[in-house]
Amino acid sequence: MENKHPASDNTKLTRREALKLAGVGGLGLILGATGVKSLLPSASSSEKAAAAPVLADGIIPFYGKHQAGIITPMQDFICMGAFDLTTASLDDVRKLFQSWTAAAARLTAGKTADEESGSPHLPPADTGESAGLNPMRLTITFGLGASFFDERFGLSGKRPAALVDLPRFNSDEIRKEWSGGDVVVQVCANDPQVAFHALRNLARIARGKAVLHWVQEGFQRTGAADPSGSTPRNLMGFKDGTNNPKVSDPAVADEVVWVQPSDEPAWMTGGSYMVMRRIRMRIEVWDRSALDDQENTFGRHRDSGAPLGKTNEFDDLELDRKDANGNPVIPVNSHVALAHMEGKVKILRRGYSYSSGLDARTGQLDAGLLFICFNRDPRKQFIPMQQKLASVDLLNEYITHVGSGLYACLPGASEGGYIGDTLF
Amino acid sequence: MENKHPASDNTKLTRREALKLAGVGGLGLILGATGVKSLLPSASSSEKAAAAPVLADGIIPFYGKHQAGIITPMQDFICMGAFDLTTASLDDVRKLFQSWTAAAARLTAGKTADEESGSPHLPPADTGESAGLNPMRLTITFGLGASFFDERFGLSGKRPAALVDLPRFNSDEIRKEWSGGDVVVQVCANDPQVAFHALRNLARIARGKAVLHWVQEGFQRTGAADPSGSTPRNLMGFKDGTNNPKVSDPAVADEVVWVQPSDEPAWMTGGSYMVMRRIRMRIEVWDRSALDDQENTFGRHRDSGAPLGKTNEFDDLELDRKDANGNPVIPVNSHVALAHMEGKVKILRRGYSYSSGLDARTGQLDAGLLFICFNRDPRKQFIPMQQKLASVDLLNEYITHVGSGLYACLPGASEGGYIGDTLF
């Protein structure tokens, strides 16, 4: 991701908005800026500077032109799930998205999933494990998989051309239990319990209409572990996201991320396409490889994150530089050289590490990267980039893609509207 | 866990010790107390008050009479693993524990697992993903399973009588892949990447001598989500640990947790027995039950954590109170009533929540409680308590124990010594 954590539109609150949100959250978040910083350390200092003055940090508005959780500066944790619809009624689907929208707006504001009935003889409206916790920059982002547009709901004519079936990439070992789904819900927050709580309550609300198809947790280092907000490291020990596009610039976000009015279909204008890849790392093999092999694989120095032959993380790549023997300083099949795509193709990466115990089949760590990226058209961005990477990237010796999904993330909703109202 | 997070011996640093630790960590942690609090929010304010003045928060000393990570106030994350030894040589085992001790002392001080060789043609000595991160109260705690004392190392005569094979409890559905192991390593920290990094590097150091048997991650709410440090809630939404014994009192810790010189064997003096149970919650069933059923199951009010019929979390249980009809206000088969054990049997609970995606067999959330407790003699503490709970606890409708382990956690090591030196 982008190192400087630029403040997105989602985090720019006026003083009035902030006070209002803090009030409806009922969590007493109206604090001086210093107090907020000490309570909520996970946004980098530069992000805070850009977003100042902020009185009620920790709440990212749910409603807006775009869904939050896309160009929003990354939170520390993710709890993500895909649902399969069990209803065959479009009206049920519409109601589900209305219920989900209402619950997501409440949850991201630090409230319970719904008002309690007050009767002890009924199940609680909220499962309770986030009671008393701060909102922790919770975002909830909804997307639709290609299977959503099959014959069930009469919407097959509305399937976006960009919502393709992803091709099989070289060396893919995709497993169904970590892939696909009719609807994806990306929940991010600076606290794992807050994130889990949100996804769980959305699953509960879906009862009778949809069931979970997969769930995936992920993490990055916490803000308290790295208060300077430097580029996070992946589980290979390398900084990951140095060259992410600067989507704090609306022109860049429009170019790279947001579906434009000139794109088809109109109901996706202001939305974006999310790619999810569960990328298993061969941790034990990587850990036996020499430092120079590792650095040649990425094309960067491990400690500094600088391009090979350079000193600083943000130094220019200069892929045409040669050493004394006339060989490229940065190997042409290194990850940075391939992903650079001559500077013409960009995606917005928003990935997390995952660690999920041992792989019972191999006795090795089941850990790696929950790769997530957003792009305006995967046919022109993710897919060509991944085809190039999958064919020759030196990293392929150490990774395997085992889960996969492509989702049309809907435009944002206005208050009074709901996520999906441009489509249904 | 204990709500008030009392400062254990492990967190009481003199100013000199703190400065020294900060110096060797090389992480520039010498900050004013206010700065430290804002960087490291996860210790409760009462804990900080008890431990003040602290200049280098975030480092818990590794060496000492007892291992850290037992009565240490709980961190927010756990990454725990059990190893099976692949060597048949006691000398190899001794060398492994010496290497692990040296690495654990470095890691908990915020350093890399070992000094780097400086040669790019060798694998790095450290896997790198925690570079630049604060120490985050990392602790690493070692224990030995019953299988460690089989015929392989000639130590069967030294197996503690208290290190029994746990009986099968009513309704247990224990699975081998989440149970047992020759050696357990509990890694806790206020950051998941710091915790993962430590376990992974210990696994790497063990290469050729031991392999991982299981790995389990867990979490609680972060300190930033709950700066007041109130009792954390489990995934059933209830406060968990209200009645934990106050092990900040050394007499209580000696009575409940630490093996005493009068206990057998002598090499365990200053150690403790750890019980691990992976307890799967039937989240979907729980979420369909009425609030009064939930509260009768625990014997407490959900919101306040107070005993049924009382107002405040820390109000006395008064299990003999009757309602107007002469029935107990707190059901006799509720969790608190049974676990109370007439006040005569106590254990130190140190559990975490876990969420591990979906159970592919059932399509339901694979989430619950990674129950960990420490006790001086499981024959007199955990086992009788769990036999009572397993037979009649109302909670059994909603939980299943699927993983299990009992481990003899060795006494602490002095500088110059190593974990296990009282035994090997």
PDB file of N, CA, C and O in Angstrom, chain B residues 351-391:
ATOM      1  N   GLY B 351      -6.811 -17.030  28.583  1.00  0.00           N
ATOM      2  CA  GLY B 351      -7.299 -17.456  27.284  1.00  0.00           C
ATOM      3  C   GLY B 351      -7.433 -16.346  26.254  1.00  0.00           C
ATOM      4  O   GLY B 351      -7.426 -15.155  26.577  1.00  0.00           O
ATOM      5  N   TYR B 352      -7.570 -16.769  25.006  1.00  0.00           N
ATOM      6  CA  TYR B 352      -7.748 -15.862  23.868  1.00  0.00           C
ATOM      7  C   TYR B 352      -8.898 -16.359  23.000  1.00  0.00           C
ATOM      8  O   TYR B 352      -9.200 -17.557  22.985  1.00  0.00           O
ATOM      9  N   SER B 353      -9.504 -15.452  22.279  1.00  0.00           N
ATOM     10  CA  SER B 353     -10.466 -15.857  21.257  1.00  0.00           C
ATOM     11  C   SER B 353      -9.719 -16.309  20.014  1.00  0.00           C
ATOM     12  O   SER B 353      -8.589 -15.900  19.769  1.00  0.00           O
ATOM     13  N   TYR B 354     -10.341 -17.179  19.245  1.00  0.00           N
ATOM     14  CA  TYR B 354      -9.763 -17.490  17.944  1.00  0.00           C
ATOM     15  C   TYR B 354     -10.856 -17.474  16.886  1.00  0.00           C
ATOM     16  O   TYR B 354     -12.022 -17.711  17.167  1.00  0.00           O
ATOM     17  N   SER B 355     -10.440 -17.152  15.681  1.00  0.00           N
ATOM     18  CA  SER B 355     -11.332 -17.184  14.520  1.00  0.00           C
ATOM     19  C   SER B 355     -10.493 -17.719  13.380  1.00  0.00           C
ATOM     20  O   SER B 355      -9.472 -17.146  13.025  1.00  0.00           O
ATOM     21  N   SER B 356     -10.906 -18.857  12.844  1.00  0.00           N
ATOM     22  CA  SER B 356     -10.065 -19.534  11.859  1.00  0.00           C
ATOM     23  C   SER B 356     -10.888 -19.898  10.631  1.00  0.00           C
ATOM     24  O   SER B 356     -10.961 -21.055  10.217  1.00  0.00           O
ATOM     25  N   GLY B 357     -11.524 -18.878  10.056  1.00  0.00           N
ATOM     26  CA  GLY B 357     -12.277 -19.101   8.830  1.00  0.00           C
ATOM     27  C   GLY B 357     -13.502 -19.954   9.070  1.00  0.00           C
ATOM     28  O   GLY B 357     -14.102 -19.943  10.139  1.00  0.00           O
ATOM     29  N   LEU B 358     -13.890 -20.687   8.033  1.00  0.00           N
ATOM     30  CA  LEU B 358     -15.059 -21.563   8.119  1.00  0.00           C
ATOM     31  C   LEU B 358     -14.611 -23.002   8.328  1.00  0.00           C
ATOM     32  O   LEU B 358     -13.566 -23.413   7.841  1.00  0.00           O
ATOM     33  N   ASP B 359     -15.424 -23.761   9.029  1.00  0.00           N
ATOM     34  CA  ASP B 359     -15.256 -25.204   9.091  1.00  0.00           C
ATOM     35  C   ASP B 359     -15.802 -25.766   7.773  1.00  0.00           C
ATOM     36  O   ASP B 359     -17.009 -25.712   7.514  1.00  0.00           O
ATOM     37  N   ALA B 360     -14.890 -26.290   6.943  1.00  0.00           N
ATOM     38  CA  ALA B 360     -15.295 -26.716   5.599  1.00  0.00           C
ATOM     39  C   ALA B 360     -16.330 -27.840   5.664  1.00  0.00           C
ATOM     40  O   ALA B 360     -17.131 -28.003   4.746  1.00  0.00           O
ATOM     41  N   ARG B 361     -16.330 -28.603   6.752  1.00  0.00           N
ATOM     42  CA  ARG B 361     -17.266 -29.730   6.849  1.00  0.00           C
ATOM     43  C   ARG B 361     -18.691 -29.277   7.116  1.00  0.00           C
ATOM     44  O   ARG B 361     -19.649 -29.894   6.673  1.00  0.00           O
ATOM     45  N   THR B 362     -18.832 -28.177   7.890  1.00  0.00           N
ATOM     46  CA  THR B 362     -20.172 -27.767   8.318  1.00  0.00           C
ATOM     47  C   THR B 362     -20.604 -26.438   7.720  1.00  0.00           C
ATOM     48  O   THR B 362     -21.783 -26.080   7.800  1.00  0.00           O
ATOM     49  N   GLY B 363     -19.662 -25.670   7.161  1.00  0.00           N
ATOM     50  CA  GLY B 363     -19.998 -24.345   6.665  1.00  0.00           C
ATOM     51  C   GLY B 363     -20.266 -23.347   7.779  1.00  0.00           C
ATOM     52  O   GLY B 363     -20.823 -22.275   7.531  1.00  0.00           O
ATOM     53  N   GLN B 364     -19.867 -23.691   9.003  1.00  0.00           N
ATOM     54  CA  GLN B 364     -20.076 -22.755  10.110  1.00  0.00           C
ATOM     55  C   GLN B 364     -18.747 -22.148  10.549  1.00  0.00           C
ATOM     56  O   GLN B 364     -17.669 -22.667  10.246  1.00  0.00           O
ATOM     57  N   LEU B 365     -18.837 -21.039  11.277  1.00  0.00           N
ATOM     58  CA  LEU B 365     -17.629 -20.351  11.719  1.00  0.00           C
ATOM     59  C   LEU B 365     -16.793 -21.270  12.602  1.00  0.00           C
ATOM     60  O   LEU B 365     -17.313 -21.888  13.536  1.00  0.00           O
ATOM     61  N   ASP B 366     -15.509 -21.353  12.296  1.00  0.00           N
ATOM     62  CA  ASP B 366     -14.583 -22.082  13.153  1.00  0.00           C
ATOM     63  C   ASP B 366     -13.968 -21.055  14.108  1.00  0.00           C
ATOM     64  O   ASP B 366     -12.915 -20.497  13.854  1.00  0.00           O
ATOM     65  N   ALA B 367     -14.680 -20.790  15.192  1.00  0.00           N
ATOM     66  CA  ALA B 367     -14.270 -19.736  16.119  1.00  0.00           C
ATOM     67  C   ALA B 367     -14.588 -20.181  17.531  1.00  0.00           C
ATOM     68  O   ALA B 367     -15.437 -21.049  17.747  1.00  0.00           O
ATOM     69  N   GLY B 368     -13.917 -19.573  18.471  1.00  0.00           N
ATOM     70  CA  GLY B 368     -14.190 -19.933  19.857  1.00  0.00           C
ATOM     71  C   GLY B 368     -13.142 -19.400  20.792  1.00  0.00           C
ATOM     72  O   GLY B 368     -12.671 -18.267  20.633  1.00  0.00           O
ATOM     73  N   LEU B 369     -12.785 -20.233  21.749  1.00  0.00           N
ATOM     74  CA  LEU B 369     -11.892 -19.821  22.824  1.00  0.00           C
ATOM     75  C   LEU B 369     -10.671 -20.725  22.833  1.00  0.00           C
ATOM     76  O   LEU B 369     -10.803 -21.951  22.887  1.00  0.00           O
ATOM     77  N   LEU B 370      -9.501 -20.116  22.747  1.00  0.00           N
ATOM     78  CA  LEU B 370      -8.272 -20.853  23.027  1.00  0.00           C
ATOM     79  C   LEU B 370      -8.069 -20.729  24.531  1.00  0.00           C
ATOM     80  O   LEU B 370      -7.473 -19.772  25.029  1.00  0.00           O
ATOM     81  N   PHE B 371      -8.628 -21.701  25.256  1.00  0.00           N
ATOM     82  CA  PHE B 371      -8.547 -21.678  26.726  1.00  0.00           C
ATOM     83  C   PHE B 371      -7.133 -22.065  27.138  1.00  0.00           C
ATOM     84  O   PHE B 371      -6.607 -23.094  26.704  1.00  0.00           O
ATOM     85  N   ILE B 372      -6.530 -21.232  27.939  1.00  0.00           N
ATOM     86  CA  ILE B 372      -5.232 -21.559  28.533  1.00  0.00           C
ATOM     87  C   ILE B 372      -5.358 -21.275  30.011  1.00  0.00           C
ATOM     88  O   ILE B 372      -5.931 -20.243  30.404  1.00  0.00           O
ATOM     89  N   CYS B 373      -4.899 -22.190  30.844  1.00  0.00           N
ATOM     90  CA  CYS B 373      -4.815 -21.870  32.269  1.00  0.00           C
ATOM     91  C   CYS B 373      -3.522 -22.420  32.836  1.00  0.00           C
ATOM     92  O   CYS B 373      -2.915 -23.333  32.274  1.00  0.00           O
ATOM     93  N   PHE B 374      -3.108 -21.802  33.918  1.00  0.00           N
ATOM     94  CA  PHE B 374      -1.934 -22.270  34.651  1.00  0.00           C
ATOM     95  C   PHE B 374      -2.369 -22.710  36.044  1.00  0.00           C
ATOM     96  O   PHE B 374      -3.244 -22.075  36.660  1.00  0.00           O
ATOM     97  N   ASN B 375      -1.781 -23.808  36.489  1.00  0.00           N
ATOM     98  CA  ASN B 375      -2.069 -24.257  37.861  1.00  0.00           C
ATOM     99  C   ASN B 375      -0.880 -25.039  38.394  1.00  0.00           C
ATOM    100  O   ASN B 375      -0.043 -25.547  37.661  1.00  0.00           O
ATOM    101  N   ARG B 376      -0.836 -25.104  39.718  1.00  0.00           N
ATOM    102  CA  ARG B 376       0.295 -25.718  40.411  1.00  0.00           C
ATOM    103  C   ARG B 376       0.220 -27.239  40.301  1.00  0.00           C
ATOM    104  O   ARG B 376       1.248 -27.917  40.225  1.00  0.00           O
ATOM    105  N   ASP B 377      -0.984 -27.781  40.294  1.00  0.00           N
ATOM    106  CA  ASP B 377      -1.164 -29.233  40.181  1.00  0.00           C
ATOM    107  C   ASP B 377      -2.506 -29.510  39.519  1.00  0.00           C
ATOM    108  O   ASP B 377      -3.557 -29.380  40.154  1.00  0.00           O
ATOM    109  N   PRO B 378      -2.496 -29.890  38.255  1.00  0.00           N
ATOM    110  CA  PRO B 378      -3.770 -30.070  37.541  1.00  0.00           C
ATOM    111  C   PRO B 378      -4.635 -31.161  38.154  1.00  0.00           C
ATOM    112  O   PRO B 378      -5.855 -31.140  37.974  1.00  0.00           O
ATOM    113  N   ARG B 379      -4.040 -32.091  38.882  1.00  0.00           N
ATOM    114  CA  ARG B 379      -4.834 -33.160  39.509  1.00  0.00           C
ATOM    115  C   ARG B 379      -5.761 -32.604  40.571  1.00  0.00           C
ATOM    116  O   ARG B 379      -6.805 -33.178  40.871  1.00  0.00           O
ATOM    117  N   LYS B 380      -5.346 -31.486  41.157  1.00  0.00           N
ATOM    118  CA  LYS B 380      -6.151 -30.897  42.230  1.00  0.00           C
ATOM    119  C   LYS B 380      -6.914 -29.664  41.765  1.00  0.00           C
ATOM    120  O   LYS B 380      -7.761 -29.153  42.491  1.00  0.00           O
ATOM    121  N   GLN B 381      -6.584 -29.133  40.581  1.00  0.00           N
ATOM    122  CA  GLN B 381      -7.184 -27.866  40.161  1.00  0.00           C
ATOM    123  C   GLN B 381      -7.963 -28.031  38.855  1.00  0.00           C
ATOM    124  O   GLN B 381      -9.173 -28.202  38.859  1.00  0.00           O
ATOM    125  N   PHE B 382      -7.262 -28.035  37.710  1.00  0.00           N
ATOM    126  CA  PHE B 382      -8.014 -28.043  36.454  1.00  0.00           C
ATOM    127  C   PHE B 382      -8.887 -29.282  36.291  1.00  0.00           C
ATOM    128  O   PHE B 382     -10.054 -29.182  35.885  1.00  0.00           O
ATOM    129  N   ILE B 383      -8.338 -30.455  36.584  1.00  0.00           N
ATOM    130  CA  ILE B 383      -9.070 -31.688  36.261  1.00  0.00           C
ATOM    131  C   ILE B 383     -10.387 -31.808  37.043  1.00  0.00           C
ATOM    132  O   ILE B 383     -11.447 -32.021  36.423  1.00  0.00           O
ATOM    133  N   PRO B 384     -10.382 -31.657  38.367  1.00  0.00           N
ATOM    134  CA  PRO B 384     -11.684 -31.731  39.058  1.00  0.00           C
ATOM    135  C   PRO B 384     -12.657 -30.640  38.601  1.00  0.00           C
ATOM    136  O   PRO B 384     -13.866 -30.878  38.476  1.00  0.00           O
ATOM    137  N   MET B 385     -12.136 -29.448  38.327  1.00  0.00           N
ATOM    138  CA  MET B 385     -13.028 -28.379  37.864  1.00  0.00           C
ATOM    139  C   MET B 385     -13.628 -28.735  36.512  1.00  0.00           C
ATOM    140  O   MET B 385     -14.843 -28.600  36.297  1.00  0.00           O
ATOM    141  N   GLN B 386     -12.806 -29.223  35.594  1.00  0.00           N
ATOM    142  CA  GLN B 386     -13.314 -29.528  34.260  1.00  0.00           C
ATOM    143  C   GLN B 386     -14.236 -30.750  34.289  1.00  0.00           C
ATOM    144  O   GLN B 386     -15.206 -30.814  33.509  1.00  0.00           O
ATOM    145  N   GLN B 387     -13.979 -31.685  35.196  1.00  0.00           N
ATOM    146  CA  GLN B 387     -14.894 -32.835  35.302  1.00  0.00           C
ATOM    147  C   GLN B 387     -16.288 -32.365  35.707  1.00  0.00           C
ATOM    148  O   GLN B 387     -17.297 -32.837  35.189  1.00  0.00           O
ATOM    149  N   LYS B 388     -16.314 -31.413  36.621  1.00  0.00           N
ATOM    150  CA  LYS B 388     -17.605 -30.870  37.053  1.00  0.00           C
ATOM    151  C   LYS B 388     -18.276 -30.098  35.913  1.00  0.00           C
ATOM    152  O   LYS B 388     -19.460 -30.295  35.623  1.00  0.00           O
ATOM    153  N   LEU B 389     -17.490 -29.231  35.252  1.00  0.00           N
ATOM    154  CA  LEU B 389     -18.056 -28.423  34.162  1.00  0.00           C
ATOM    155  C   LEU B 389     -18.537 -29.311  33.013  1.00  0.00           C
ATOM    156  O   LEU B 389     -19.614 -29.104  32.446  1.00  0.00           O
ATOM    157  N   ALA B 390     -17.722 -30.308  32.669  1.00  0.00           N
ATOM    158  CA  ALA B 390     -18.050 -31.140  31.500  1.00  0.00           C
ATOM    159  C   ALA B 390     -19.318 -31.944  31.721  1.00  0.00           C
ATOM    160  O   ALA B 390     -20.023 -32.294  30.770  1.00  0.00           O
ATOM    161  N   SER B 391     -19.635 -32.230  32.994  1.00  0.00           N
ATOM    162  CA  SER B 391     -20.782 -33.096  33.234  1.00  0.00           C
ATOM    163  C   SER B 391     -22.104 -32.332  33.232  1.00  0.00           C
ATOM    164  O   SER B 391     -23.102 -32.844  32.729  1.00  0.00           O
TER     165      SER B 391
END
